[in-house]
Short mmCIF file of C-alpha atoms in Angstrom, two decimals:
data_model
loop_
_atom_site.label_atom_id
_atom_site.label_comp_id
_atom_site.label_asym_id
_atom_site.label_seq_id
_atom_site.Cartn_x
_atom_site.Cartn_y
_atom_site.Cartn_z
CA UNK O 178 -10.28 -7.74 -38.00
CA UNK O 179 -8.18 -5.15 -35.92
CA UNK O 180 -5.06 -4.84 -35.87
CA UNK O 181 -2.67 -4.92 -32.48
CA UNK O 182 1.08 -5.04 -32.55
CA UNK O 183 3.17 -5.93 -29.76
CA UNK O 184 7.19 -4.70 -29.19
CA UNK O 185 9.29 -6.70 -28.80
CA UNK O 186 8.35 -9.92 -30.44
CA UNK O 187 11.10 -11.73 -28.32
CA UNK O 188 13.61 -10.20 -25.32
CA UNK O 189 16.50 -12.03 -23.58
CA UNK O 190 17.13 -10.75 -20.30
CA UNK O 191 19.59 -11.40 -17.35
CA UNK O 192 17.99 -12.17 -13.95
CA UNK O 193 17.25 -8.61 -12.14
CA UNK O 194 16.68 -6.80 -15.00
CA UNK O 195 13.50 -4.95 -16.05
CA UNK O 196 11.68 -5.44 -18.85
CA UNK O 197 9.20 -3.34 -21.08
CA UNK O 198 6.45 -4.75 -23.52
CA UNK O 199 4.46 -2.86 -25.32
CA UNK O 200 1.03 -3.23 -26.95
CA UNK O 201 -0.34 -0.99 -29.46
CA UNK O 202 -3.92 -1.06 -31.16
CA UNK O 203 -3.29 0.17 -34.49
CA UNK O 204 -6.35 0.84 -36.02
CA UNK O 205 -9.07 1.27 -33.41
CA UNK O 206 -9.42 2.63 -29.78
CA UNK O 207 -8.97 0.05 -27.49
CA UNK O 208 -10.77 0.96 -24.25
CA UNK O 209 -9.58 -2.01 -22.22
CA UNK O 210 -6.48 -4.20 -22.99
CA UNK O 211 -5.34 -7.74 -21.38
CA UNK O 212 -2.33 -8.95 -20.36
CA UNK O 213 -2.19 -12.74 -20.20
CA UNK O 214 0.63 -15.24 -19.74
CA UNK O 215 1.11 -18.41 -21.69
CA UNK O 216 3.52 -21.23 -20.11
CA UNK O 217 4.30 -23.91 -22.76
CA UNK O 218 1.41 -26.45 -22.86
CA UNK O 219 -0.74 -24.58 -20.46
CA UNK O 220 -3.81 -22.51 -21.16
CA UNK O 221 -3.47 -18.78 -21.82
CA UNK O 222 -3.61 -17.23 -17.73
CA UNK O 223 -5.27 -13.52 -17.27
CA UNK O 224 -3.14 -11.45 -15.46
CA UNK O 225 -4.58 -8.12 -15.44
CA UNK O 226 -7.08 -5.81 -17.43
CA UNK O 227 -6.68 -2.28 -17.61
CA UNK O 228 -8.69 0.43 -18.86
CA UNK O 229 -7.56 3.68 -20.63
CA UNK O 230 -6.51 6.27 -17.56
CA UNK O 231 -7.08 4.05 -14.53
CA UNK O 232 -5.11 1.36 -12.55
CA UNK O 233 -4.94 -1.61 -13.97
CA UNK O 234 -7.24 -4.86 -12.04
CA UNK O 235 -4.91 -7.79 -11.18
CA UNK O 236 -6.32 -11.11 -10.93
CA UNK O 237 -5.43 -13.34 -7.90
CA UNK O 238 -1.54 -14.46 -7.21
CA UNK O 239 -0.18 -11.59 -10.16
CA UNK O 240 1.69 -9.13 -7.82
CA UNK O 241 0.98 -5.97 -9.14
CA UNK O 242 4.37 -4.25 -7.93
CA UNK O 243 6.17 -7.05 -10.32
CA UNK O 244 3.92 -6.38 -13.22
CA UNK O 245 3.61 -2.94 -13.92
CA UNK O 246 1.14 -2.26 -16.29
CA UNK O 247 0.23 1.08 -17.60
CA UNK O 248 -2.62 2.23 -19.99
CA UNK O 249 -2.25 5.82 -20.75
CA UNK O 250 -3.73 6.37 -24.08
CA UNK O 251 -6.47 4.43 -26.37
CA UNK O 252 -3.84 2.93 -28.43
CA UNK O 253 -1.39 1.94 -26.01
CA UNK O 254 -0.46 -0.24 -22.97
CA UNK O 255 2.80 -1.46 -21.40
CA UNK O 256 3.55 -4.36 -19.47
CA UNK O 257 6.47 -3.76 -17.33
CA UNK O 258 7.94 -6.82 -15.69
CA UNK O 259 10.10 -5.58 -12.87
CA UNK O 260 13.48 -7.48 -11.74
CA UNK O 261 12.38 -10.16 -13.81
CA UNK O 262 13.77 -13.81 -12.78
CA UNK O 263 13.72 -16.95 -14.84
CA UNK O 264 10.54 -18.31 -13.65
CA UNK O 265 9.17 -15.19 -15.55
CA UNK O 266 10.12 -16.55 -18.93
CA UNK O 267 7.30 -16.99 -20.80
CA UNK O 268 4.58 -15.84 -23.69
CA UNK O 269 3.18 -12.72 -22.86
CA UNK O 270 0.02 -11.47 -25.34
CA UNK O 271 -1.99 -8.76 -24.92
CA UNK O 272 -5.24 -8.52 -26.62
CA UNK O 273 -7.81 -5.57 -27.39
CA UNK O 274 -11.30 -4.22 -27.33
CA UNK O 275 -12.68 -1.62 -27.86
CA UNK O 276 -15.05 0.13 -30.31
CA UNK O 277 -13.97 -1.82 -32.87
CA UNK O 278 -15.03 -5.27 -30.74
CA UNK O 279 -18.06 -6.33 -31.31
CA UNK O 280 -19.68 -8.64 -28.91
CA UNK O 281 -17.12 -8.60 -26.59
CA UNK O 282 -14.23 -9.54 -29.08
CA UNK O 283 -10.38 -9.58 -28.06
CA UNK O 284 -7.99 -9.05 -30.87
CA UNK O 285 -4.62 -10.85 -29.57
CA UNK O 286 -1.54 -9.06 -30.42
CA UNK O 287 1.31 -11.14 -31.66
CA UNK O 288 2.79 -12.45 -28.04
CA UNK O 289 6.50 -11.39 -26.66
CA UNK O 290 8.40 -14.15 -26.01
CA UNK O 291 10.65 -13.64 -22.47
CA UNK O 292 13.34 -15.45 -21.97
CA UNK O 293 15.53 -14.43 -18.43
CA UNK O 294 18.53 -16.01 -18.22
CA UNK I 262 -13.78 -27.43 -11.07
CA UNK I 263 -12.71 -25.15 -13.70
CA UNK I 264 -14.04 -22.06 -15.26
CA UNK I 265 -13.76 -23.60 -18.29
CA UNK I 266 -12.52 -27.71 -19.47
CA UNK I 267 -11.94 -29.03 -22.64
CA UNK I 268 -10.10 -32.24 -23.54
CA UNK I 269 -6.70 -31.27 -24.82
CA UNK I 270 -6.31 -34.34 -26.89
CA UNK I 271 -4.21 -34.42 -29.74
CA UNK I 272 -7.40 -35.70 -31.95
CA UNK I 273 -5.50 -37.36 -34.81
CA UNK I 274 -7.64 -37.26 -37.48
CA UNK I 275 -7.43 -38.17 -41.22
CA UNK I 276 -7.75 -35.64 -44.01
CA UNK I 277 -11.48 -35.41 -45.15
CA UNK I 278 -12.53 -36.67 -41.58
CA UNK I 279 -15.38 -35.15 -39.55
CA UNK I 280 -14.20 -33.75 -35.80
CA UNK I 281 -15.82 -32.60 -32.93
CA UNK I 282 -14.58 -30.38 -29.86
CA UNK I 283 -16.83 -29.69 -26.85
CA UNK I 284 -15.94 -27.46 -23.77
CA UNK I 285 -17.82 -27.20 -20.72
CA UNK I 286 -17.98 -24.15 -18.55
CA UNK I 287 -19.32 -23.77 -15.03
CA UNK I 288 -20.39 -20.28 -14.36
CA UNK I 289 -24.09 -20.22 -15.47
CA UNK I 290 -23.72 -16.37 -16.29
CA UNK I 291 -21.27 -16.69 -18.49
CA UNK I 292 -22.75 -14.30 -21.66
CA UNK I 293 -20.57 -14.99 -24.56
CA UNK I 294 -18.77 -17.54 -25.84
CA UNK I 295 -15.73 -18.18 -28.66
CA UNK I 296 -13.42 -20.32 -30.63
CA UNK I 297 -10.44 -19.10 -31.03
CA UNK I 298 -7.35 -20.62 -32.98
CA UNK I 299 -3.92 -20.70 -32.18
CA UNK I 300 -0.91 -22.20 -34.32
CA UNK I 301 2.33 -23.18 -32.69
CA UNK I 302 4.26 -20.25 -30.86
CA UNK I 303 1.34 -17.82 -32.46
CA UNK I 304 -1.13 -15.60 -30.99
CA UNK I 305 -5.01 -17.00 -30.27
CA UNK I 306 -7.15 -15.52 -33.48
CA UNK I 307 -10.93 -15.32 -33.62
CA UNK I 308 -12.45 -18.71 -35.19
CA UNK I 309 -15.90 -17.95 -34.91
CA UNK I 310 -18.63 -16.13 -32.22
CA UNK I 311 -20.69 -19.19 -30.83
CA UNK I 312 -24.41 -18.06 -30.53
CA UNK I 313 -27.60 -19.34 -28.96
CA UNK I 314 -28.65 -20.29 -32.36
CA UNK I 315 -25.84 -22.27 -33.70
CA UNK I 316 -23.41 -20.55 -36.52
CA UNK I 317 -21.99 -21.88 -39.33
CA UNK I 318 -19.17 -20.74 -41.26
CA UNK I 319 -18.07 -23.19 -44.03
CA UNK I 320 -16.48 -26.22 -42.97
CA UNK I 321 -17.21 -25.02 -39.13
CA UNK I 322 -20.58 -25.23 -37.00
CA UNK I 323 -20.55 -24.23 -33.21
CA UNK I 324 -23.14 -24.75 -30.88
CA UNK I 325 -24.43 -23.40 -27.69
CA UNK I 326 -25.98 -25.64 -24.70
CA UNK I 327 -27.21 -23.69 -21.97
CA UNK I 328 -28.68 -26.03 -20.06
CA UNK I 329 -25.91 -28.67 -20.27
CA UNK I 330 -23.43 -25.59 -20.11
CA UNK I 331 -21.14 -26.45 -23.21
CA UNK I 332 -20.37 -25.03 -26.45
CA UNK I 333 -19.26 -27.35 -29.71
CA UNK I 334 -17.15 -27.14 -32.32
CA UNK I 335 -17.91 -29.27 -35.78
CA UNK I 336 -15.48 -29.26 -38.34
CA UNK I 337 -16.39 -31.24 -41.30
CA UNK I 338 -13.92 -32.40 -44.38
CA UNK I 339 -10.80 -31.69 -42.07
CA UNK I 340 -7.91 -30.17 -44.18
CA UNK I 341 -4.25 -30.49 -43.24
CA UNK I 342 -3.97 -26.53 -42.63
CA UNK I 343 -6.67 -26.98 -39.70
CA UNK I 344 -3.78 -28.43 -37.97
CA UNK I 345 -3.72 -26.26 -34.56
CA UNK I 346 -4.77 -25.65 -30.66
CA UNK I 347 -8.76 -24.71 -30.38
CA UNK I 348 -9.64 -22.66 -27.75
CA UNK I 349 -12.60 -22.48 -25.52
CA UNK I 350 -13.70 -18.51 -24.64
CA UNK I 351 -16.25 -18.01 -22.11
CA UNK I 352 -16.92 -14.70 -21.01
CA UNK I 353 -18.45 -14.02 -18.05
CA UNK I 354 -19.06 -10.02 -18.04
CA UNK I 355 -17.70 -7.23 -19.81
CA UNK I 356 -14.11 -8.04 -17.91
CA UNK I 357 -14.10 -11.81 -17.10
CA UNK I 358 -12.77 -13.68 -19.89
CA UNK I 359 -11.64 -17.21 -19.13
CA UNK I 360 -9.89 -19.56 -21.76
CA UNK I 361 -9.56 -23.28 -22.19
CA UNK I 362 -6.57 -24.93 -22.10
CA UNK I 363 -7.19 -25.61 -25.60
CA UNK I 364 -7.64 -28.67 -27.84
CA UNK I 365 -5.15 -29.79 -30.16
CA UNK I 366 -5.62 -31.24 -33.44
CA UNK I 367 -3.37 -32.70 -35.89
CA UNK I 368 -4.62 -33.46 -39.53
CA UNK I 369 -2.95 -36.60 -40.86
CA UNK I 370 -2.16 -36.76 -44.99
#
């Protein structure tokens, strides 16, 4: 299958601090990319979908202004999580598609694990 | 109700043993559905596509029920290295994907 890569696989932060995550498709065009958030023993949550050169669509109760997400090329998004604060500690995975996906297939990058202190 | 409910178990099951997963979704639309796998602290990766027919791949059958609104997931002579969380995908249009809070299973020796 495709290949996506995520940077970094793991960040320690202090509380207030910004944080960067980046997701890379790295061997297909991905024309829309998700962000989702994973809280141990709890389902994977959507938090936004973005499309290559336009503003990304939140779903409900993700503030957008906290979670900046930007998708400026095929190959790349970033996930900026803005004066981050412990309750923001957890497994963020992006995943892919794009004209590689057939049939509406996500490939999952390998998850960043946040950890604010 | 949610999107999408599965049982999160843990099935226990011994090596050799037959298992099966179901997950029910309630949007009607929904157009495509998956099974994905995801190991401890890993990322969710692709099990199998589940289509109106039924698909098979090895060990692993999935099946579609429209009118009941669930998908299954048959795994026959379980081997320790099936060990993991089994998600539920439903997507409901080209941007709505919703997962399940997964199903764990534990192979036992």
């Amino acid at each position: 299958g495709a290949v996506v890569s995520q940077h970094p696989s793991w960040v320690i932060c202090k509380s207030g601090t910004s944080v960067k995550i980046e997701c890379r498709s790295l061997d297909f065009q991905a024309t829309t990319m998700f962000w989702y958030r994973q809280f141990p023993k709890q389902s994977l949550m959507l938090m936004a979908t973005s499309n290559e050169g336009s503003k990304a669509t939140y779903e409900q109760g993700v503030e957008k202004d906290k979670f900046l997400i930007n998708h400026a090329s095929l190959t790349l998004s970033t996930l900026t999580v803005t004066s981050a604060h412990p309750e923001d500690s957890s497994f963020y995975i992006c995943s892919a598609r794009g004209l590689a996906g057939e049939r509406n297939e996500q490939f999952f990058g390998p998850g960043t694990r946040l950890t604010v202190l | 109700r949610k999107e999408v409910e599965q049982d999160p178990g843990p099935f226990n099951v011994p090596e050799g043993a037959t298992v099966a997963f179901n997950c029910t979704y309630s949007n009607s639309a929904s157009q495509s559905f998956f099974w994905y796998r995801q190991d401890c602290r890993k990322e969710p990766k692709l099990l199998m596509s589940v289509y109106s027919s039924g698909n098979e791949d090895g060990r692993f059958t999935a099946q579609l029920n429209r009118a009941s609104q669930y998908i299954s997931l048959l795994i026959r002579d379980s081997k320790l290295s099936d060990s993991a969380t089994y998600l539920c995908v439903v997507n409901a249009g080209y941007q709505k994907v919703t997962f399940g809070i997964g199903t764990k299973l534990q192979v036992i020796p």
